[in-house]
Amino acid sequence: MASNNDAPTRVLMVSFPAQGHINPLLRLGKHLAAKGLSVTFSTTESIGKDIRAATSANNALHWRIGAGSLTFEFFEDGLSDDDPMRKNLLDYTVQLERVGRKVISHMIKKHAESNGLFSCIINNPFVPWVCDVATELGIPCALLWIQSVAVFTAYYHYFNKSLPFPTETDLYLDVPLPNVVLKHDEIPDFLHPFSPFPFLGKLILEQFKNLSKPFCILVDSFEELEFDCVKYLSKHLLVRPVGPLVKDPTHGNGVIRGDMVKVDDCMGWLSSKAPSSVVYISFGSVVYLPQEQIDEIARGLLMSKVSFLWVLKPPRRNLGLEPHVLPEGFLKQTSEGGKVVQWSPQEEVLAHPSVACFLTHCGWNSSMEALTFGVPVITFPAWGDQVTNAKFLVDVFGVGVRLGHRQAENKVVTGHEVENCLLKAMVGDTAEVLKRNALKWKDAADTATAHGGSSYRNLDAFVADIKTRSM
Ligand code: UDX
């Protein structure tokens, strides 16, 4: 069934149900809606419940954005809230695929009855089967890769065996990417022979098995930031960097958020602090530090006497984790100098002039947000692409200092190390260099997303592609 030519072009987005996946895809949805497209954003009802409970827009599921629109449509994954399968990512993705193939196919056909087929379906990693559903129904599909172009390039080489990677017998092999050589412990560590999470590497590589289906790979990055890797990949695939997607095209339509935890009010507190005086601390939505590490970070903060805004998120339900506790009297000792929240409006925080630096686990969303708003970082990666992102943030982009190479269960970084890093990133010569570089990337991000910039043009080209293909 062809779509009606007068109706707005309609796009379906299907997101894996995790915060780090939802945020960039939802942001892309807002951009496409701002360009006049009608976007249906779909993920599981298990997460839909959290989003509705957490966002100030509460039960609003539909927004007009300029000439376009954005609508949430959640689907059941077939499991009860406390089903043990939710604790096991591998089992869960199998279940999601089993149910999702049918549900998404049904959703598409149901929409088609009144509005014709969607013109394009966009998914993010961990749900590669969405491309199969699209192809079976004759709908063009595209992938939004939610990590860096460099990390995509590493997976691409690994999948195609076009570069040697470390093996059990050759552990210390370097991997030369187009612009940088990654040491064995700087590659996305799901690809390492002794990765603690090898199944996550397998899950990501599933998307690479299906790379012939999406007509385009969109990336939340920009050409100027990852020029060499974009150039290399473009010889093989249609890669369109369209970021930083966090730059909101709806101009303050911040009610459309996909938070799974209710945002705490911290902006007033931040505004009461002097310019460039606060360290923002957050480790994304998944990484959950051991209690001993929390104690040492608290000690480091007290010793440094630096003001801080610290996100201590509640443990995800059903995972059996204990909530973190802060040392007794900790907040009193900081005497108004610190604030702890469960979840922050992170992009607003990073854009605030009081923030001097960001202690981060280096998830790609957090990394892009720091670069977008010109905030230097203290890197403390845990696993996966985070170790590679830390390498780039420190050694390639020049915006960070390292707090340890990576988090490790058996090695807690001490309060003294935290204190040293904080002072290095906030005062003195190193801090000045980091800030200068961070502002350079902020300017480059502004230019890429401004009218006529590389990401602006890539997004327009993508919209034109969708329209041409659906004719
Ligand atoms: C996951 C993986 O862990 C990461 O390695 C990969 O690059 C992306 O997917 P996550 O760990 O959640 O992501 O980190 P990140 O990519 O930084 O995404 C977290 C998102 O939550 C960011 O967009 C951030 O702005 C948002 N956030 C985080 C908030 O809005 N408020 C908070 O308090 C904390």
Short mmCIF file of C-alpha atoms and ligand atoms in Angstrom, two decimals:
data_model
loop_
_atom_site.label_atom_id
_atom_site.label_comp_id
_atom_site.label_asym_id
_atom_site.label_seq_id
_atom_site.Cartn_x
_atom_site.Cartn_y
_atom_site.Cartn_z
CA MET A 1 0.00 0.00 0.00
CA ALA A 2 1.54 3.35 -0.99
CA SER A 3 1.35 6.36 1.31
CA ASN A 4 -0.84 9.34 0.46
CA ASN A 5 1.33 12.05 -1.21
CA ASP A 6 -0.32 14.96 0.62
CA ALA A 7 0.04 13.43 4.08
CA PRO A 8 3.19 14.08 6.12
CA THR A 9 5.93 11.50 5.65
CA ARG A 10 5.57 8.94 8.43
CA VAL A 11 8.43 7.23 10.20
CA LEU A 12 8.41 4.46 12.80
CA MET A 13 11.23 4.27 15.34
CA VAL A 14 11.80 1.12 17.39
CA SER A 15 14.10 1.41 20.37
CA PHE A 16 15.71 -1.20 22.55
CA PRO A 17 14.33 -0.51 26.05
CA ALA A 18 17.36 1.09 27.73
CA GLN A 19 18.03 4.73 28.58
CA GLY A 20 21.24 4.95 26.53
CA HIS A 21 19.29 3.73 23.46
CA ILE A 22 16.08 5.68 24.01
CA ASN A 23 17.68 9.11 24.46
CA PRO A 24 19.48 9.39 21.10
CA LEU A 25 16.63 7.80 19.10
CA LEU A 26 14.05 10.05 20.74
CA ARG A 27 16.25 13.07 20.03
CA LEU A 28 16.48 12.01 16.39
CA GLY A 29 12.68 11.71 16.42
CA LYS A 30 12.37 15.32 17.59
CA HIS A 31 14.71 16.49 14.81
CA LEU A 32 12.70 14.61 12.17
CA ALA A 33 9.41 15.94 13.55
CA ALA A 34 10.85 19.46 13.47
CA LYS A 35 11.50 18.86 9.75
CA GLY A 36 7.79 18.11 9.25
CA LEU A 37 7.76 14.32 9.59
CA SER A 38 5.19 12.42 11.58
CA VAL A 39 7.18 10.17 13.93
CA THR A 40 5.89 7.18 15.92
CA PHE A 41 8.35 6.25 18.66
CA SER A 42 7.97 2.74 19.98
CA THR A 43 9.56 0.76 22.79
CA THR A 44 8.31 -1.68 25.40
CA GLU A 45 5.47 -0.91 27.79
CA SER A 46 7.73 -1.97 30.72
CA ILE A 47 9.78 1.15 29.98
CA GLY A 48 6.75 3.15 28.84
CA LYS A 49 5.41 2.87 32.38
CA ASP A 50 8.64 4.30 33.78
CA ILE A 51 8.75 7.10 31.22
CA ARG A 52 5.15 8.11 31.93
CA ALA A 53 5.76 8.03 35.68
CA ALA A 54 9.03 9.98 35.42
CA THR A 55 8.33 12.71 32.90
CA SER A 56 6.55 15.90 33.78
CA ALA A 57 4.41 15.47 30.68
CA ASN A 58 3.03 12.41 32.47
CA ASN A 59 0.52 10.66 30.29
CA ALA A 60 0.91 12.85 27.20
CA LEU A 61 1.78 10.57 24.32
CA HIS A 62 1.45 12.91 21.36
CA TRP A 63 3.10 16.26 20.56
CA ARG A 64 2.98 18.59 17.59
CA ILE A 65 6.43 19.91 16.71
CA GLY A 66 6.29 22.55 13.97
CA ALA A 67 4.63 20.96 10.97
CA GLY A 68 5.45 17.49 12.25
CA SER A 69 4.55 15.36 15.25
CA LEU A 70 5.90 12.81 17.68
CA THR A 71 3.79 10.03 19.18
CA PHE A 72 4.79 7.38 21.72
CA GLU A 73 3.39 3.92 21.13
CA PHE A 74 4.46 1.26 23.61
CA PHE A 75 4.15 -2.50 23.16
CA GLU A 76 4.05 -5.44 25.58
CA ASP A 77 7.14 -7.66 25.70
CA GLY A 78 5.11 -10.58 27.03
CA LEU A 79 6.77 -10.69 30.49
CA SER A 80 5.42 -9.76 33.90
CA ASP A 81 7.28 -7.00 35.78
CA ASP A 82 9.10 -9.47 38.02
CA ASP A 83 9.87 -12.12 35.41
CA PRO A 84 13.43 -13.40 36.09
CA MET A 85 14.17 -13.14 32.35
CA ARG A 86 14.39 -9.36 32.79
CA LYS A 87 17.60 -9.87 34.81
CA ASN A 88 19.35 -11.68 31.98
CA LEU A 89 20.00 -9.45 28.99
CA LEU A 90 20.72 -12.32 26.61
CA ASP A 91 17.50 -14.21 27.47
CA TYR A 92 15.58 -10.95 27.40
CA THR A 93 16.73 -9.99 23.90
CA VAL A 94 15.68 -13.45 22.63
CA GLN A 95 12.22 -12.96 24.18
CA LEU A 96 12.00 -9.41 22.84
CA GLU A 97 12.78 -10.61 19.33
CA ARG A 98 10.26 -13.48 19.55
CA VAL A 99 7.44 -11.16 20.64
CA GLY A 100 8.66 -8.01 18.88
CA ARG A 101 8.72 -9.45 15.35
CA LYS A 102 5.01 -10.20 15.59
CA VAL A 103 3.99 -7.09 17.51
CA ILE A 104 5.87 -4.59 15.33
CA SER A 105 4.67 -6.26 12.15
CA HIS A 106 1.09 -6.07 13.48
CA MET A 107 1.56 -2.41 14.51
CA ILE A 108 2.79 -1.51 11.02
CA LYS A 109 -0.11 -3.26 9.30
CA LYS A 110 -2.62 -1.63 11.67
CA HIS A 111 -1.24 1.86 10.91
CA ALA A 112 -1.30 1.02 7.21
CA GLU A 113 -5.07 0.39 7.33
CA SER A 114 -5.75 4.07 7.97
CA ASN A 115 -2.60 5.89 6.81
CA GLY A 116 -0.69 3.66 4.42
CA LEU A 117 2.71 2.14 5.11
CA PHE A 118 5.38 4.01 7.05
CA SER A 119 7.98 5.52 4.72
CA CYS A 120 10.89 4.38 6.85
CA ILE A 121 11.62 2.35 9.98
CA ILE A 122 14.58 3.28 12.16
CA ASN A 123 15.99 1.09 14.90
CA ASN A 124 18.96 1.18 17.24
CA PRO A 125 21.32 -1.71 18.15
CA PHE A 126 20.16 -4.84 20.07
CA VAL A 127 16.96 -5.06 17.95
CA PRO A 128 18.43 -5.90 14.51
CA TRP A 129 15.35 -7.99 13.66
CA VAL A 130 13.45 -4.71 13.14
CA CYS A 131 15.31 -4.47 9.79
CA ASP A 132 13.96 -7.93 8.85
CA VAL A 133 10.38 -6.87 9.65
CA ALA A 134 10.81 -3.70 7.58
CA THR A 135 12.33 -5.58 4.64
CA GLU A 136 9.61 -8.26 4.69
CA LEU A 137 6.97 -5.52 4.43
CA GLY A 138 8.90 -3.65 1.73
CA ILE A 139 9.65 -0.61 3.89
CA PRO A 140 13.06 1.11 3.72
CA CYS A 141 14.93 0.96 7.03
CA ALA A 142 17.81 2.82 8.63
CA LEU A 143 19.95 2.24 11.71
CA LEU A 144 20.78 4.83 14.35
CA TRP A 145 24.13 3.67 15.74
CA ILE A 146 24.22 5.05 19.29
CA GLN A 147 27.97 4.89 19.89
CA SER A 148 30.89 6.62 18.24
CA VAL A 149 31.94 6.21 14.60
CA ALA A 150 35.31 4.96 15.87
CA VAL A 151 33.62 2.19 17.86
CA PHE A 152 31.46 1.31 14.83
CA THR A 153 34.67 1.09 12.78
CA ALA A 154 36.22 -1.28 15.34
CA TYR A 155 33.16 -3.58 15.25
CA TYR A 156 33.09 -3.35 11.46
CA HIS A 157 36.70 -4.54 11.20
CA TYR A 158 36.14 -7.27 13.77
CA PHE A 159 33.03 -8.55 11.99
CA ASN A 160 34.68 -8.49 8.57
CA LYS A 161 37.98 -9.85 9.92
CA SER A 162 39.66 -6.97 8.10
CA LEU A 163 42.04 -6.29 11.01
CA PRO A 164 43.50 -8.69 13.56
CA PHE A 165 42.11 -8.33 17.09
CA PRO A 166 43.58 -9.63 20.36
CA THR A 167 43.07 -13.37 20.85
CA GLU A 168 43.70 -15.72 23.77
CA THR A 169 47.13 -16.50 22.32
CA ASP A 170 47.92 -12.96 21.17
CA LEU A 171 46.50 -10.80 23.92
CA TYR A 172 48.48 -7.62 23.43
CA LEU A 173 47.70 -6.91 19.80
CA ASP A 174 47.14 -3.25 18.85
CA VAL A 175 44.23 -2.36 16.54
CA PRO A 176 44.99 0.50 14.11
CA LEU A 177 41.88 2.57 13.38
CA PRO A 178 42.15 5.23 10.65
CA ASN A 179 43.32 8.00 13.00
CA VAL A 180 44.50 6.24 16.12
CA VAL A 181 46.01 2.97 17.26
CA LEU A 182 43.95 1.30 19.98
CA LYS A 183 45.90 -0.76 22.46
CA HIS A 184 44.45 -4.13 23.44
CA ASP A 185 42.79 -2.59 26.50
CA GLU A 186 41.39 0.37 24.56
CA ILE A 187 39.29 -1.61 22.07
CA PRO A 188 35.56 -1.87 22.90
CA ASP A 189 36.12 -4.53 25.52
CA PHE A 190 33.22 -6.79 24.51
CA LEU A 191 35.56 -7.74 21.65
CA HIS A 192 38.36 -8.75 24.01
CA PRO A 193 38.97 -12.52 24.39
CA PHE A 194 38.64 -12.18 28.18
CA SER A 195 35.71 -9.77 28.19
CA PRO A 196 33.52 -10.25 31.26
CA PHE A 197 30.49 -9.68 28.99
CA PRO A 198 31.24 -11.53 25.70
CA PHE A 199 27.51 -11.96 25.01
CA LEU A 200 27.15 -8.17 24.68
CA GLY A 201 29.72 -8.22 21.87
CA LYS A 202 27.68 -10.99 20.19
CA LEU A 203 24.50 -8.95 20.56
CA ILE A 204 26.09 -5.91 18.96
CA LEU A 205 27.58 -8.01 16.16
CA GLU A 206 24.08 -9.30 15.29
CA GLN A 207 23.42 -5.82 13.91
CA PHE A 208 26.48 -6.17 11.67
CA LYS A 209 25.10 -9.43 10.20
CA ASN A 210 22.12 -7.37 9.09
CA LEU A 211 24.01 -4.35 7.73
CA SER A 212 22.93 -4.98 4.13
CA LYS A 213 19.33 -4.12 5.07
CA PRO A 214 19.44 -0.52 6.38
CA PHE A 215 19.98 1.88 3.47
CA CYS A 216 21.76 4.29 5.76
CA ILE A 217 23.66 4.30 9.07
CA LEU A 218 22.94 7.42 11.09
CA VAL A 219 25.35 8.29 13.89
CA ASP A 220 25.06 10.63 16.87
CA SER A 221 28.39 12.27 16.07
CA PHE A 222 29.62 14.88 13.61
CA GLU A 223 32.01 14.70 10.70
CA GLU A 224 34.52 17.20 12.08
CA LEU A 225 34.85 15.19 15.30
CA GLU A 226 35.47 11.79 13.69
CA PHE A 227 36.61 12.77 10.24
CA ASP A 228 38.99 9.85 9.50
CA CYS A 229 36.66 7.09 10.62
CA VAL A 230 33.71 8.65 8.73
CA LYS A 231 35.89 8.88 5.62
CA TYR A 232 37.00 5.26 5.95
CA LEU A 233 33.49 3.87 6.53
CA SER A 234 31.97 5.96 3.77
CA LYS A 235 33.95 3.87 1.27
CA HIS A 236 31.85 0.89 2.33
CA LEU A 237 28.52 2.18 3.66
CA LEU A 238 26.23 5.18 3.54
CA VAL A 239 27.15 6.74 6.90
CA ARG A 240 25.50 9.98 7.93
CA PRO A 241 26.67 11.65 11.16
CA VAL A 242 23.73 13.81 12.27
CA GLY A 243 24.79 14.84 15.77
CA PRO A 244 25.03 16.09 18.33
CA LEU A 245 21.38 15.08 18.50
CA VAL A 246 21.15 16.58 21.99
CA LYS A 247 20.92 20.03 20.39
CA ASP A 248 17.16 20.32 20.71
CA PRO A 249 15.45 21.49 17.50
CA THR A 250 12.20 22.11 19.40
CA HIS A 251 13.77 25.07 21.23
CA GLY A 252 12.93 24.29 24.79
CA ASN A 253 10.24 21.72 24.15
CA GLY A 254 12.06 19.85 26.93
CA VAL A 255 8.88 18.16 28.11
CA ILE A 256 9.44 15.43 25.55
CA ARG A 257 11.94 13.41 27.53
CA GLY A 258 12.44 9.69 27.81
CA ASP A 259 13.73 9.56 31.40
CA MET A 260 13.09 6.32 33.23
CA VAL A 261 13.75 7.95 36.62
CA LYS A 262 12.02 11.14 37.78
CA VAL A 263 14.25 14.19 37.28
CA ASP A 264 15.14 15.99 40.53
CA ASP A 265 15.14 19.75 40.59
CA CYS A 266 18.74 20.92 40.79
CA MET A 267 18.92 23.86 38.38
CA GLY A 268 18.12 26.49 41.02
CA TRP A 269 20.87 25.11 43.25
CA LEU A 270 23.28 25.12 40.32
CA SER A 271 22.44 28.75 39.56
CA SER A 272 23.38 29.70 43.13
CA LYS A 273 26.97 28.57 42.46
CA ALA A 274 29.80 30.63 40.97
CA PRO A 275 30.66 30.16 37.27
CA SER A 276 32.86 27.12 36.58
CA SER A 277 32.90 25.98 40.19
CA VAL A 278 30.96 22.70 40.24
CA VAL A 279 31.92 19.14 39.28
CA TYR A 280 28.99 17.17 37.88
CA ILE A 281 29.20 13.44 38.65
CA SER A 282 27.12 10.82 36.86
CA PHE A 283 27.75 7.30 35.60
CA GLY A 284 24.87 6.95 33.14
CA SER A 285 21.94 4.59 33.47
CA VAL A 286 23.57 1.17 33.76
CA VAL A 287 26.95 1.32 35.54
CA TYR A 288 26.43 0.78 39.26
CA LEU A 289 29.55 1.38 41.36
CA PRO A 290 30.44 -0.76 44.38
CA GLN A 291 29.66 0.90 47.72
CA GLU A 292 33.42 1.15 48.55
CA GLN A 293 33.95 3.25 45.43
CA ILE A 294 31.11 5.56 46.42
CA ASP A 295 32.80 6.00 49.83
CA GLU A 296 36.11 6.93 48.17
CA ILE A 297 34.51 9.42 45.78
CA ALA A 298 32.80 11.03 48.79
CA ARG A 299 36.17 11.19 50.59
CA GLY A 300 37.83 12.75 47.54
CA LEU A 301 35.10 15.37 47.27
CA LEU A 302 35.48 16.36 50.93
CA MET A 303 39.27 16.58 50.64
CA SER A 304 39.15 18.67 47.46
CA LYS A 305 36.52 21.05 48.91
CA VAL A 306 35.09 21.33 45.40
CA SER A 307 31.33 21.96 44.94
CA PHE A 308 29.56 19.03 43.34
CA LEU A 309 26.29 17.84 41.85
CA TRP A 310 26.25 14.05 42.15
CA VAL A 311 23.73 11.69 40.54
CA LEU A 312 23.28 8.61 42.72
CA LYS A 313 20.59 6.77 40.79
CA PRO A 314 18.41 4.16 42.51
CA PRO A 315 19.28 0.58 41.52
CA ARG A 316 17.14 -0.73 38.63
CA ARG A 317 14.34 -2.82 40.08
CA ASN A 318 14.64 -6.63 40.02
CA LEU A 319 18.43 -6.56 39.87
CA GLY A 320 18.91 -7.28 43.58
CA LEU A 321 21.30 -4.34 44.09
CA GLU A 322 21.45 -2.41 47.37
CA PRO A 323 20.86 1.36 47.22
CA HIS A 324 24.05 3.37 47.79
CA VAL A 325 24.52 5.09 51.13
CA LEU A 326 26.65 8.16 51.71
CA PRO A 327 29.07 8.37 54.66
CA GLU A 328 27.34 9.64 57.80
CA GLY A 329 27.18 13.43 57.97
CA PHE A 330 28.68 13.71 54.46
CA LEU A 331 26.29 16.32 53.12
CA LYS A 332 26.52 18.39 56.32
CA GLN A 333 30.31 18.39 56.07
CA THR A 334 30.13 19.80 52.57
CA SER A 335 28.19 22.80 53.97
CA GLU A 336 25.97 23.75 51.01
CA GLY A 337 28.84 22.90 48.65
CA GLY A 338 27.22 19.75 47.35
CA LYS A 339 23.96 18.32 46.15
CA VAL A 340 23.02 14.69 45.57
CA VAL A 341 20.14 13.76 43.28
CA GLN A 342 18.66 10.53 41.92
CA TRP A 343 18.47 11.75 38.32
CA SER A 344 19.26 15.10 36.70
CA PRO A 345 18.25 16.86 33.49
CA GLN A 346 21.80 16.11 32.34
CA GLU A 347 21.90 18.16 29.16
CA GLU A 348 20.65 21.24 31.03
CA VAL A 349 23.20 20.64 33.77
CA LEU A 350 26.08 20.36 31.30
CA ALA A 351 24.93 23.51 29.51
CA HIS A 352 24.93 25.47 32.80
CA PRO A 353 27.80 27.96 33.29
CA SER A 354 28.40 26.84 36.91
CA VAL A 355 29.59 23.42 35.76
CA ALA A 356 33.38 23.22 35.50
CA CYS A 357 33.85 19.54 34.68
CA PHE A 358 32.13 16.17 34.46
CA LEU A 359 33.23 12.99 36.20
CA THR A 360 31.78 10.41 33.80
CA HIS A 361 31.76 6.71 32.91
CA CYS A 362 32.11 7.84 29.26
CA GLY A 363 28.91 6.36 27.80
CA TRP A 364 28.68 7.79 24.28
CA ASN A 365 25.63 9.93 25.08
CA SER A 366 27.37 11.49 28.06
CA SER A 367 30.57 11.94 26.03
CA MET A 368 28.72 13.71 23.20
CA GLU A 369 26.79 15.87 25.67
CA ALA A 370 30.05 16.98 27.35
CA LEU A 371 31.62 17.83 23.96
CA THR A 372 28.46 19.63 22.81
CA PHE A 373 28.41 21.93 25.82
CA GLY A 374 32.18 22.43 26.07
CA VAL A 375 32.64 20.67 29.42
CA PRO A 376 36.01 19.02 30.26
CA VAL A 377 35.76 15.47 31.65
CA ILE A 378 37.34 13.17 34.21
CA THR A 379 37.08 9.73 32.65
CA PHE A 380 36.17 6.66 34.69
CA PRO A 381 34.94 4.05 32.17
CA ALA A 382 33.52 0.68 33.19
CA TRP A 383 33.26 -1.49 30.07
CA GLY A 384 32.31 -1.82 26.41
CA ASP A 385 32.73 1.28 24.28
CA GLN A 386 33.37 3.40 27.40
CA VAL A 387 37.06 2.45 27.50
CA THR A 388 37.44 3.47 23.84
CA ASN A 389 35.52 6.70 24.41
CA ALA A 390 37.81 7.52 27.34
CA LYS A 391 40.84 7.03 25.06
CA PHE A 392 39.37 9.46 22.52
CA LEU A 393 38.24 12.03 25.10
CA VAL A 394 41.69 12.14 26.70
CA ASP A 395 44.19 11.46 23.89
CA VAL A 396 42.40 12.49 20.68
CA PHE A 397 39.92 15.22 21.61
CA GLY A 398 42.12 16.54 24.46
CA VAL A 399 39.25 17.31 26.82
CA GLY A 400 39.86 14.92 29.69
CA VAL A 401 42.04 13.48 32.43
CA ARG A 402 41.86 9.85 33.54
CA LEU A 403 40.71 8.66 36.94
CA GLY A 404 42.17 5.18 36.52
CA HIS A 405 42.19 3.33 33.22
CA ARG A 406 38.87 1.66 33.97
CA GLN A 407 36.64 0.63 36.87
CA ALA A 408 37.50 -2.78 38.26
CA GLU A 409 35.81 -4.80 40.98
CA ASN A 410 39.06 -5.59 42.73
CA LYS A 411 40.57 -2.11 42.52
CA VAL A 412 38.85 0.81 44.13
CA VAL A 413 40.20 4.23 43.14
CA THR A 414 41.13 6.08 46.33
CA GLY A 415 39.82 9.39 47.63
CA HIS A 416 43.29 10.88 47.08
CA GLU A 417 43.22 9.93 43.41
CA VAL A 418 39.75 11.47 43.10
CA GLU A 419 40.96 14.67 44.79
CA ASN A 420 44.04 14.92 42.52
CA CYS A 421 41.96 14.45 39.39
CA LEU A 422 39.37 17.01 40.46
CA LEU A 423 41.98 19.65 41.13
CA LYS A 424 43.83 18.88 37.89
CA ALA A 425 40.64 19.22 35.83
CA MET A 426 39.42 22.36 37.59
CA VAL A 427 42.41 24.58 38.40
CA GLY A 428 45.78 25.35 36.84
CA ASP A 429 47.43 24.84 33.47
CA THR A 430 45.94 21.43 32.59
CA ALA A 431 42.45 22.69 33.40
CA GLU A 432 42.96 25.66 31.08
CA VAL A 433 44.08 23.48 28.19
CA LEU A 434 41.15 21.08 28.68
CA LYS A 435 38.66 23.96 28.75
CA ARG A 436 40.16 25.54 25.64
CA ASN A 437 39.88 22.25 23.74
CA ALA A 438 36.36 21.62 25.06
CA LEU A 439 35.23 25.04 23.82
CA LYS A 440 36.79 24.32 20.45
CA TRP A 441 34.63 21.17 20.14
CA LYS A 442 31.57 23.05 21.36
CA ASP A 443 32.07 25.58 18.55
CA ALA A 444 32.56 22.76 16.04
CA ALA A 445 29.36 21.07 17.26
CA ASP A 446 27.46 24.37 16.99
CA THR A 447 28.72 24.80 13.42
CA ALA A 448 27.90 21.21 12.42
CA THR A 449 24.28 21.57 13.55
CA ALA A 450 23.72 25.14 12.37
CA HIS A 451 21.98 25.80 9.04
CA GLY A 452 24.30 24.50 6.29
CA GLY A 453 26.59 22.64 8.71
CA SER A 454 27.67 19.02 8.09
CA SER A 455 25.11 17.39 10.41
CA TYR A 456 22.36 19.74 9.26
CA ARG A 457 23.05 18.76 5.66
CA ASN A 458 23.27 15.05 6.52
CA LEU A 459 19.91 15.18 8.26
CA ASP A 460 18.32 16.98 5.32
CA ALA A 461 19.84 14.42 2.94
CA PHE A 462 18.42 11.61 5.07
CA VAL A 463 14.93 13.15 5.01
CA ALA A 464 15.23 13.57 1.23
CA ASP A 465 16.31 9.89 0.97
CA ILE A 466 13.23 8.78 2.89
CA LYS A 467 10.93 10.84 0.70
CA THR A 468 12.50 9.62 -2.54
CA ARG A 469 12.37 5.99 -1.48
CA SER A 470 8.73 6.18 -0.47
CA MET A 471 7.58 7.65 -3.79
C1 UDX B 1 24.69 2.73 27.43
C2 UDX B 1 26.10 2.14 27.57
O1 UDX B 1 26.37 1.85 28.91
C3 UDX B 1 27.14 3.07 26.97
O2 UDX B 1 28.43 2.49 27.08
C4 UDX B 1 26.82 3.32 25.50
O3 UDX B 1 27.75 4.22 24.94
C5 UDX B 1 25.40 3.85 25.35
O4 UDX B 1 24.46 2.97 26.01
P1 UDX B 1 24.56 4.56 29.54
O5 UDX B 1 25.49 3.76 30.34
O6 UDX B 1 23.23 4.77 30.08
O7 UDX B 1 24.49 4.01 28.01
O8 UDX B 1 25.30 5.99 29.36
P2 UDX B 1 25.13 7.18 28.35
O9 UDX B 1 25.42 6.76 26.96
O10 UDX B 1 25.96 8.27 28.86
O11 UDX B 1 23.59 7.56 28.42
C6 UDX B 1 22.98 8.03 29.59
C7 UDX B 1 21.92 9.04 29.22
O12 UDX B 1 21.15 9.32 30.39
C8 UDX B 1 22.50 10.36 28.73
O13 UDX B 1 21.77 10.83 27.61
C9 UDX B 1 22.30 11.31 29.91
O14 UDX B 1 22.05 12.65 29.54
C10 UDX B 1 21.09 10.72 30.59
N1 UDX B 1 21.11 11.02 32.04
C11 UDX B 1 22.01 10.41 32.85
C12 UDX B 1 20.22 11.95 32.51
O15 UDX B 1 19.41 12.54 31.76
N2 UDX B 1 20.23 12.23 33.85
C13 UDX B 1 21.09 11.62 34.71
O16 UDX B 1 21.03 11.92 35.91
C14 UDX B 1 22.01 10.68 34.19
#
